[in-house]
PDB file of N, CA and C in Angstrom:
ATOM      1  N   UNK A 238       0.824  -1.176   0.000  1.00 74.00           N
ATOM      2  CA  UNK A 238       0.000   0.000   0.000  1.00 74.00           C
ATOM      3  C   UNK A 238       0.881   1.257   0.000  1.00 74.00           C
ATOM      4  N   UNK A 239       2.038   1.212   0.699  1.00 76.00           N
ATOM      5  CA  UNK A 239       2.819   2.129   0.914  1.00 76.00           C
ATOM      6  C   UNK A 239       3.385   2.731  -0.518  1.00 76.00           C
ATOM      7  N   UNK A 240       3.861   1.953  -1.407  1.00 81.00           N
ATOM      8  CA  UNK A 240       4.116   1.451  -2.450  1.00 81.00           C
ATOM      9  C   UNK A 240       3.614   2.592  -3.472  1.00 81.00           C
ATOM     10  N   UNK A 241       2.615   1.701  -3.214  1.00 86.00           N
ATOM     11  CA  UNK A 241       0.887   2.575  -4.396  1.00 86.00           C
ATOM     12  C   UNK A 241       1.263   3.923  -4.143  1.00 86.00           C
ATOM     13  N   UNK A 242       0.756   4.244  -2.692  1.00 88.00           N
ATOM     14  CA  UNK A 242       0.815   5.541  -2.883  1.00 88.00           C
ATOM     15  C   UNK A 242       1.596   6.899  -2.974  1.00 88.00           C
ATOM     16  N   UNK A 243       3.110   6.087  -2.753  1.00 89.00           N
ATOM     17  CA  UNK A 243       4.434   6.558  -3.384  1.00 89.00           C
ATOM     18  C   UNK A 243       4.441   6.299  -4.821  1.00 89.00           C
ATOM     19  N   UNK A 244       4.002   5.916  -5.385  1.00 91.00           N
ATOM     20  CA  UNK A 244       3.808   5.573  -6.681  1.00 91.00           C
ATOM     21  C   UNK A 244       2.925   6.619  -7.576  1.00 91.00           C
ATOM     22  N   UNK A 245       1.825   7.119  -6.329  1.00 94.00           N
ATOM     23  CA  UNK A 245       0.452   8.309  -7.167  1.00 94.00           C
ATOM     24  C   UNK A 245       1.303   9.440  -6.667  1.00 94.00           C
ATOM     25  N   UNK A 246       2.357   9.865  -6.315  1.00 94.00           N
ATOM     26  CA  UNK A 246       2.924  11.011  -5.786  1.00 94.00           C
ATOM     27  C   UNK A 246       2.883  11.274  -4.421  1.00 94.00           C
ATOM     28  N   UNK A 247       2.342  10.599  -3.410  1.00 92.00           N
ATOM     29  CA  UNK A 247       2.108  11.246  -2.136  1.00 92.00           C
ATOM     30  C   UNK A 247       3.611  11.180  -1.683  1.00 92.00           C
ATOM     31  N   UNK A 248       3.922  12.368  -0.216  1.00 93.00           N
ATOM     32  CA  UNK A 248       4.899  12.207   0.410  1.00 93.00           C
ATOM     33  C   UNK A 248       4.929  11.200   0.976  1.00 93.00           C
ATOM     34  N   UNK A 249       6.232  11.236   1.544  1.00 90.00           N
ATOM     35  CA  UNK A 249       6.892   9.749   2.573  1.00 90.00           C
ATOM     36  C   UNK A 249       5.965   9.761   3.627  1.00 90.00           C
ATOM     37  N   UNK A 250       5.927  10.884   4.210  1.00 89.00           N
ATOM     38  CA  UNK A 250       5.314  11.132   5.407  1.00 89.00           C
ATOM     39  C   UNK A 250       4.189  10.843   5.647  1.00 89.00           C
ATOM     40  N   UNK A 251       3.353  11.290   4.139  1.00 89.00           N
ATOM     41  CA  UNK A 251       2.013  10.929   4.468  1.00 89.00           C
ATOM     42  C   UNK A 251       1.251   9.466   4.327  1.00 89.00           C
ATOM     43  N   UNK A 252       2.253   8.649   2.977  1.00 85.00           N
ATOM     44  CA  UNK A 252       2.304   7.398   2.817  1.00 85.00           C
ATOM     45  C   UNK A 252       2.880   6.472   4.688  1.00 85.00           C
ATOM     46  N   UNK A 253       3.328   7.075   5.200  1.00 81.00           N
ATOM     47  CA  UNK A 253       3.487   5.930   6.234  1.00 81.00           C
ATOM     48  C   UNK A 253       2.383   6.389   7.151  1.00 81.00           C
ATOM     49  N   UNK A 254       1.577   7.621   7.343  1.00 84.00           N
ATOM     50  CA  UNK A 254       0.914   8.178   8.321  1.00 84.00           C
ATOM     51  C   UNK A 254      -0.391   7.134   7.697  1.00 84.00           C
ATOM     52  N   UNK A 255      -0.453   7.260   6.421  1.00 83.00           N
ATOM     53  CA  UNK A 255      -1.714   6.265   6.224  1.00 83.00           C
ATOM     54  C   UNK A 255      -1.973   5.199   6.364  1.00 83.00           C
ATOM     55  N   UNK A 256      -1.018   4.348   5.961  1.00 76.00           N
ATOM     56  CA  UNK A 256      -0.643   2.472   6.360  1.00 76.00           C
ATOM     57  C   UNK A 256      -0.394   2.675   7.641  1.00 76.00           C
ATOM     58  N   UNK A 257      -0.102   3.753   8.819  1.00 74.00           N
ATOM     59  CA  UNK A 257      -0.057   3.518   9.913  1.00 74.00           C
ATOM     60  C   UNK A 257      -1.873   3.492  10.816  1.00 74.00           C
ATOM     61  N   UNK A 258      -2.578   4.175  10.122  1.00 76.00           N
ATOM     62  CA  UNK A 258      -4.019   3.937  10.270  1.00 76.00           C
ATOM     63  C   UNK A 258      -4.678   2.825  10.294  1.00 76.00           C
ATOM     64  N   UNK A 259      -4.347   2.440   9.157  1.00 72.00           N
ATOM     65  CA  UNK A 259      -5.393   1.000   8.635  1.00 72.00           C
ATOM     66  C   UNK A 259      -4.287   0.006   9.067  1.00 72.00           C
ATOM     67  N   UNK A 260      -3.107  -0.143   9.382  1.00 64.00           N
ATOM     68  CA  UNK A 260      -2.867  -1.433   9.697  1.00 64.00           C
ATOM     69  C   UNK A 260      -2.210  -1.777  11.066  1.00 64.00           C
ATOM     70  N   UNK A 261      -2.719  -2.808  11.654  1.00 57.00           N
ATOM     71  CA  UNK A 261      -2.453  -2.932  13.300  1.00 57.00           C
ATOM     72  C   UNK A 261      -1.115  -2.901  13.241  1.00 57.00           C
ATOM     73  N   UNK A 262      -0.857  -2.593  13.859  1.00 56.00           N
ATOM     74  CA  UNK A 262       0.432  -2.415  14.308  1.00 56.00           C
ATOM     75  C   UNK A 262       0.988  -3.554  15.754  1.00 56.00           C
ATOM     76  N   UNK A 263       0.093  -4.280  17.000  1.00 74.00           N
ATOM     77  CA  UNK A 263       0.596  -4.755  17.669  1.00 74.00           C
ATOM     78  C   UNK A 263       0.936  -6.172  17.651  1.00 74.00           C
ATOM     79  N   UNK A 264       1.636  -6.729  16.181  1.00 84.00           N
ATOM     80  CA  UNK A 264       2.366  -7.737  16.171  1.00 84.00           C
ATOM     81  C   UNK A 264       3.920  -7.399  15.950  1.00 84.00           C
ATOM     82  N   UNK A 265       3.746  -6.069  16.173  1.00 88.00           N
ATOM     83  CA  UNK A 265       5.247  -5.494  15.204  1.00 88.00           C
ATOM     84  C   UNK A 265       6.325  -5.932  16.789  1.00 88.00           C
ATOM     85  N   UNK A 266       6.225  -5.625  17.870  1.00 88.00           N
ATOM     86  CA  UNK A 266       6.873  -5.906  18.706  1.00 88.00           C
ATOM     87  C   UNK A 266       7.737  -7.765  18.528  1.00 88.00           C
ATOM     88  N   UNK A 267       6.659  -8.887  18.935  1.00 89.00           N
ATOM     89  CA  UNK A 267       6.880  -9.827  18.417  1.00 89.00           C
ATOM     90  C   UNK A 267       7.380 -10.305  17.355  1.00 89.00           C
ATOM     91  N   UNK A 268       7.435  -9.298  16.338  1.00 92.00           N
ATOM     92  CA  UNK A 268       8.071  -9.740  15.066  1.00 92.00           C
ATOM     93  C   UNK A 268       9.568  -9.247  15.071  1.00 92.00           C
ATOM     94  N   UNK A 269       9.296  -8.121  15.398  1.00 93.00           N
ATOM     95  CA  UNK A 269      11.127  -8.228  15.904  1.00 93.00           C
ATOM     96  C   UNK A 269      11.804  -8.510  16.826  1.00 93.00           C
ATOM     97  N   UNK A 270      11.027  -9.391  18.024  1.00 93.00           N
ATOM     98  CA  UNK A 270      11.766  -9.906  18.670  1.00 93.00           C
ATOM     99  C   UNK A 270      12.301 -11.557  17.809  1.00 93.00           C
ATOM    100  N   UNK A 271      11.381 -11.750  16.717  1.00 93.00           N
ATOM    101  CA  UNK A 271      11.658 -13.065  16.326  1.00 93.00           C
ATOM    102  C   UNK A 271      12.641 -12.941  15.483  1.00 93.00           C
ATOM    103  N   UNK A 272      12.836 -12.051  14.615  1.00 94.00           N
ATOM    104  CA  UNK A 272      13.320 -11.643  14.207  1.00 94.00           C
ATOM    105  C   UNK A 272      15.222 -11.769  14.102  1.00 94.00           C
ATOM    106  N   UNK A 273      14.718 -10.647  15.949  1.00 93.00           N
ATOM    107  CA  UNK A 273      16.530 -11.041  16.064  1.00 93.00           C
ATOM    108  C   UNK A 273      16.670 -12.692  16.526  1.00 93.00           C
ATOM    109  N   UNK A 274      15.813 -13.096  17.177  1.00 94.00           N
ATOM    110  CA  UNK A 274      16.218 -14.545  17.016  1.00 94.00           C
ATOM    111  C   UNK A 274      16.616 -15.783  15.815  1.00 94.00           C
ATOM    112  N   UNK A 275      15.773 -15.115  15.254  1.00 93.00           N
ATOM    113  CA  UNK A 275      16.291 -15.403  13.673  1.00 93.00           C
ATOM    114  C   UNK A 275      17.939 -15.446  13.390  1.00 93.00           C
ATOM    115  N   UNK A 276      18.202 -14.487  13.350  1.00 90.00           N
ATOM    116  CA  UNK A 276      19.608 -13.440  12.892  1.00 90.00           C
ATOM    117  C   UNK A 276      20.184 -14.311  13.951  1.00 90.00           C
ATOM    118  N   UNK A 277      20.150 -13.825  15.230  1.00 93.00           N
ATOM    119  CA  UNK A 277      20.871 -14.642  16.295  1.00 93.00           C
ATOM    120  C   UNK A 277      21.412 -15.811  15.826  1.00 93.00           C
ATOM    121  N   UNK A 278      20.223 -16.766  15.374  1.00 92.00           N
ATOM    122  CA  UNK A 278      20.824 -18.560  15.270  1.00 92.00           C
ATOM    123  C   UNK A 278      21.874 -18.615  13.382  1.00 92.00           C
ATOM    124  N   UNK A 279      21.676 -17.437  13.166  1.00 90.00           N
ATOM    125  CA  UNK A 279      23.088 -17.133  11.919  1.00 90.00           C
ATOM    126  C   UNK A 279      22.208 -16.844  10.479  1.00 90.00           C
ATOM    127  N   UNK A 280      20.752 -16.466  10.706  1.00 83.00           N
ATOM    128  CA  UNK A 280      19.906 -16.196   9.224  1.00 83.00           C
ATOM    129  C   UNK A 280      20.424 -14.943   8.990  1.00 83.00           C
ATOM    130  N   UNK A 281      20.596 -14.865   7.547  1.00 82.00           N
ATOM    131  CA  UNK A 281      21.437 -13.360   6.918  1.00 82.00           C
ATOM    132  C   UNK A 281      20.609 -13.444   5.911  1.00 82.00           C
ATOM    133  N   UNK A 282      19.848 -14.029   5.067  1.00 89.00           N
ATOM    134  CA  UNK A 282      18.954 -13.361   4.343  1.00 89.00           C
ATOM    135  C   UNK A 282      17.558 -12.940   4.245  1.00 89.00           C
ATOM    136  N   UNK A 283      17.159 -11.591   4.036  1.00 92.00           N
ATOM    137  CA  UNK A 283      16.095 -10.772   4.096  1.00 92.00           C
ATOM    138  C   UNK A 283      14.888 -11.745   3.721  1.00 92.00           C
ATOM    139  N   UNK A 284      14.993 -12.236   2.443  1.00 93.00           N
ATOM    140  CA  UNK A 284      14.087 -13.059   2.246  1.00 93.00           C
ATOM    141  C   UNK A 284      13.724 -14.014   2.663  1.00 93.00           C
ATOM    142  N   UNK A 285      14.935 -14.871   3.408  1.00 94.00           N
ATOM    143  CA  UNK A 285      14.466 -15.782   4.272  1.00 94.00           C
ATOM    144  C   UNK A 285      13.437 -15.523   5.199  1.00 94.00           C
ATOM    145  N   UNK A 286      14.064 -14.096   5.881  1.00 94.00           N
ATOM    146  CA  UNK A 286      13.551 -13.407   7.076  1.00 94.00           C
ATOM    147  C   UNK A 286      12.158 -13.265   6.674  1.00 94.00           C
ATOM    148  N   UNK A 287      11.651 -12.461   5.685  1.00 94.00           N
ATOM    149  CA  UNK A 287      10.379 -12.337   5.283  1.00 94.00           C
ATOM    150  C   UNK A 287       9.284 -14.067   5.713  1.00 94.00           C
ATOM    151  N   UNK A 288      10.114 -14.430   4.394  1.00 94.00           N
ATOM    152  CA  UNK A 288       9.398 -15.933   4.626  1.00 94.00           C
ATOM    153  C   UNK A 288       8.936 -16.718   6.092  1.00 94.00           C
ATOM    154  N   UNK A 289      10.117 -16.618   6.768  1.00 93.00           N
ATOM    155  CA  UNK A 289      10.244 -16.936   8.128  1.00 93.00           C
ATOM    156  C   UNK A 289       8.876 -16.577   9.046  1.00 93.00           C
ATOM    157  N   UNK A 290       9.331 -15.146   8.780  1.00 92.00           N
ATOM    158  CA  UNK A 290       8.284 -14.204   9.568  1.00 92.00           C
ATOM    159  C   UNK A 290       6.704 -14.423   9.143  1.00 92.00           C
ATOM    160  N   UNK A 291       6.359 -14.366   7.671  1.00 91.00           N
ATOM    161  CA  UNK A 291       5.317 -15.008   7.279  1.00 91.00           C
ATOM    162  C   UNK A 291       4.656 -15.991   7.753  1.00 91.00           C
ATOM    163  N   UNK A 292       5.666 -17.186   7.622  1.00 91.00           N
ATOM    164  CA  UNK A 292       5.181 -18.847   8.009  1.00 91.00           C
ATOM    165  C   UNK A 292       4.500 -18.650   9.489  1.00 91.00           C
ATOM    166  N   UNK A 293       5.136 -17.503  10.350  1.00 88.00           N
ATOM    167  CA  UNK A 293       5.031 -17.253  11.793  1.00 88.00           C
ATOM    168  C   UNK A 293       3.619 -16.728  11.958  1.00 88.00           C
ATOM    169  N   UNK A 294       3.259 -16.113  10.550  1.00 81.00           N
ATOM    170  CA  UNK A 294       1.851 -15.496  10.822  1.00 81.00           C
ATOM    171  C   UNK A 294       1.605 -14.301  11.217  1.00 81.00           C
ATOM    172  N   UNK A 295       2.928 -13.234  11.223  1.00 85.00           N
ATOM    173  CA  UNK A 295       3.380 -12.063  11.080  1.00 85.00           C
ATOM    174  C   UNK A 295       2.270 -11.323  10.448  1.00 85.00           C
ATOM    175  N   UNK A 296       1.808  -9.873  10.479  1.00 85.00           N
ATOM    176  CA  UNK A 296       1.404  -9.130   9.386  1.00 85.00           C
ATOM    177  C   UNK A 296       2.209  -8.935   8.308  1.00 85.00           C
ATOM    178  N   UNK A 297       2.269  -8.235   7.437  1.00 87.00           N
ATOM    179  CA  UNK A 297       2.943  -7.464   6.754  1.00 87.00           C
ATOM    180  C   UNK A 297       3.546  -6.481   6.885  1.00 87.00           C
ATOM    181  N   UNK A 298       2.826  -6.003   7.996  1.00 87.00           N
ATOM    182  CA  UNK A 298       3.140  -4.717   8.667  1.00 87.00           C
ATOM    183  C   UNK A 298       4.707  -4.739   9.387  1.00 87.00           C
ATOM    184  N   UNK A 299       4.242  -5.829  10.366  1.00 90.00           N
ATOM    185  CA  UNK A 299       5.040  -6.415  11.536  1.00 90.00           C
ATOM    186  C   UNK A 299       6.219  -7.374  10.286  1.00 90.00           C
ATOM    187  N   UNK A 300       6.403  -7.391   8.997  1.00 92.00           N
ATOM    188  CA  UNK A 300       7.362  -8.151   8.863  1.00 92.00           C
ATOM    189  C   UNK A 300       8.379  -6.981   7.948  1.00 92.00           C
ATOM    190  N   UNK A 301       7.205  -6.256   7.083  1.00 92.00           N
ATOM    191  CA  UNK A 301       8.334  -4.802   6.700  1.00 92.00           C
ATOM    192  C   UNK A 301       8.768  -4.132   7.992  1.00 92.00           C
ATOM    193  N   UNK A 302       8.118  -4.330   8.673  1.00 91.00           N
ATOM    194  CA  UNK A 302       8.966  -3.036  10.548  1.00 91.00           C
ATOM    195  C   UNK A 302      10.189  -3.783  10.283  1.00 91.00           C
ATOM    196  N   UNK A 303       9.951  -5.429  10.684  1.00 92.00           N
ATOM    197  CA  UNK A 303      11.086  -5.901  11.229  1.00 92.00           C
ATOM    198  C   UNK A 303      12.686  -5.894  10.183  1.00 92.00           C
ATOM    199  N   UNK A 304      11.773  -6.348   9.017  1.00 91.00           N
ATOM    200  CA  UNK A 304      13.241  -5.937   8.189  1.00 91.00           C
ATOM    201  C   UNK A 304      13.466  -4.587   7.828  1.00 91.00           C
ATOM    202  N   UNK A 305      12.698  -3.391   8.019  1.00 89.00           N
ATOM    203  CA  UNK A 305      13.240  -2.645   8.063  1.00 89.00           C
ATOM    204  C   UNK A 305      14.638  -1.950   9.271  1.00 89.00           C
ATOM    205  N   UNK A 306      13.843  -2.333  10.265  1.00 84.00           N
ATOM    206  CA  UNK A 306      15.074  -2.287  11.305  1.00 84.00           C
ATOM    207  C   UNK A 306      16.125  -3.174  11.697  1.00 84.00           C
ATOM    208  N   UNK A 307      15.786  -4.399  10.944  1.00 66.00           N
ATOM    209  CA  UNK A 307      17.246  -5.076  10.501  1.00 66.00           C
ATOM    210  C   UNK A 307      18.242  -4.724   9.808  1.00 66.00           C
ATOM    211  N   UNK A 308      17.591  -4.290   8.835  1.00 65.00           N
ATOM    212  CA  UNK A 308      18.686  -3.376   7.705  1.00 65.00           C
ATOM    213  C   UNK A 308      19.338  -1.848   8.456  1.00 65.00           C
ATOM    214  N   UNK A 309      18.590  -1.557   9.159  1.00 57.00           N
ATOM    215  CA  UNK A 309      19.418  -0.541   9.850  1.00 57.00           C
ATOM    216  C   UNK A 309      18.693   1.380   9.235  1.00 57.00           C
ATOM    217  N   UNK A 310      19.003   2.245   9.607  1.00 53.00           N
ATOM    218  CA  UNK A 310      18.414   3.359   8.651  1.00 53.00           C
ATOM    219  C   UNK A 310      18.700   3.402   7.531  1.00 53.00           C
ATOM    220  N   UNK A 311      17.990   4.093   6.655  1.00 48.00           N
ATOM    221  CA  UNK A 311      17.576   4.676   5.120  1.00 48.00           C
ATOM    222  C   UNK A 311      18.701   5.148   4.705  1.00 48.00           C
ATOM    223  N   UNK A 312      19.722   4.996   4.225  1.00 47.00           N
ATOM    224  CA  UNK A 312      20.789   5.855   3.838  1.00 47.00           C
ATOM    225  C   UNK A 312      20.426   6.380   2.810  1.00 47.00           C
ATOM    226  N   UNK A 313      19.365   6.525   2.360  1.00 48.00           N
ATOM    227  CA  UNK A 313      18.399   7.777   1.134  1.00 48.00           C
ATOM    228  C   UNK A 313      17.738   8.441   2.067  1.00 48.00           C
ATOM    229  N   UNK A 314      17.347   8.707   3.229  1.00 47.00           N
ATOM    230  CA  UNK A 314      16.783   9.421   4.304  1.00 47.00           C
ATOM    231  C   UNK A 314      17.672  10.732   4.754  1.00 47.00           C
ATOM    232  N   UNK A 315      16.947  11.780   4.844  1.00 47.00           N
ATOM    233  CA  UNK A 315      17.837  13.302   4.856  1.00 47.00           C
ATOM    234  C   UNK A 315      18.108  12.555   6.634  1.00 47.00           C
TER     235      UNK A 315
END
């Protein structure tokens, strides 16, 4: 969704203010705690991670948070 509407022109800001509306947000904790457990036992790829997190029953929400803060900040971010 975020996507889309970076895609029709909206800002960053307002694209995450909106997917932050409509989508729950309280699996995101749990997902990155699994997350680093993941990483912990030696997983290094994102996609794994996705998958992983999926099979777990993760949102979408809760599985872009988590790899996003795996990867660390935006180095395209002012």
């Amino acid at each position: 969704m975020r996507a889309e509407l970076l895609r029709r022109g909206a800002a960053p800001e307002a694209a995450e203010q909106a997917v932050a509306e409509v989508l729950p947000e309280d699996d995101r904790a749990a997902a990155l705690a699994a997350a680093a457990r993941w990483r912990a036992r030696g997983g290094e790829d994102e996609q794994a991670l996705a998958r992983h997190l999926q099979r777990k029953g993760f949102s979408r929400r809760a599985i872009v948070a988590a790899l996003r803060q795996e990867a660390g900040p935006d180095p395209d971010s002012p």
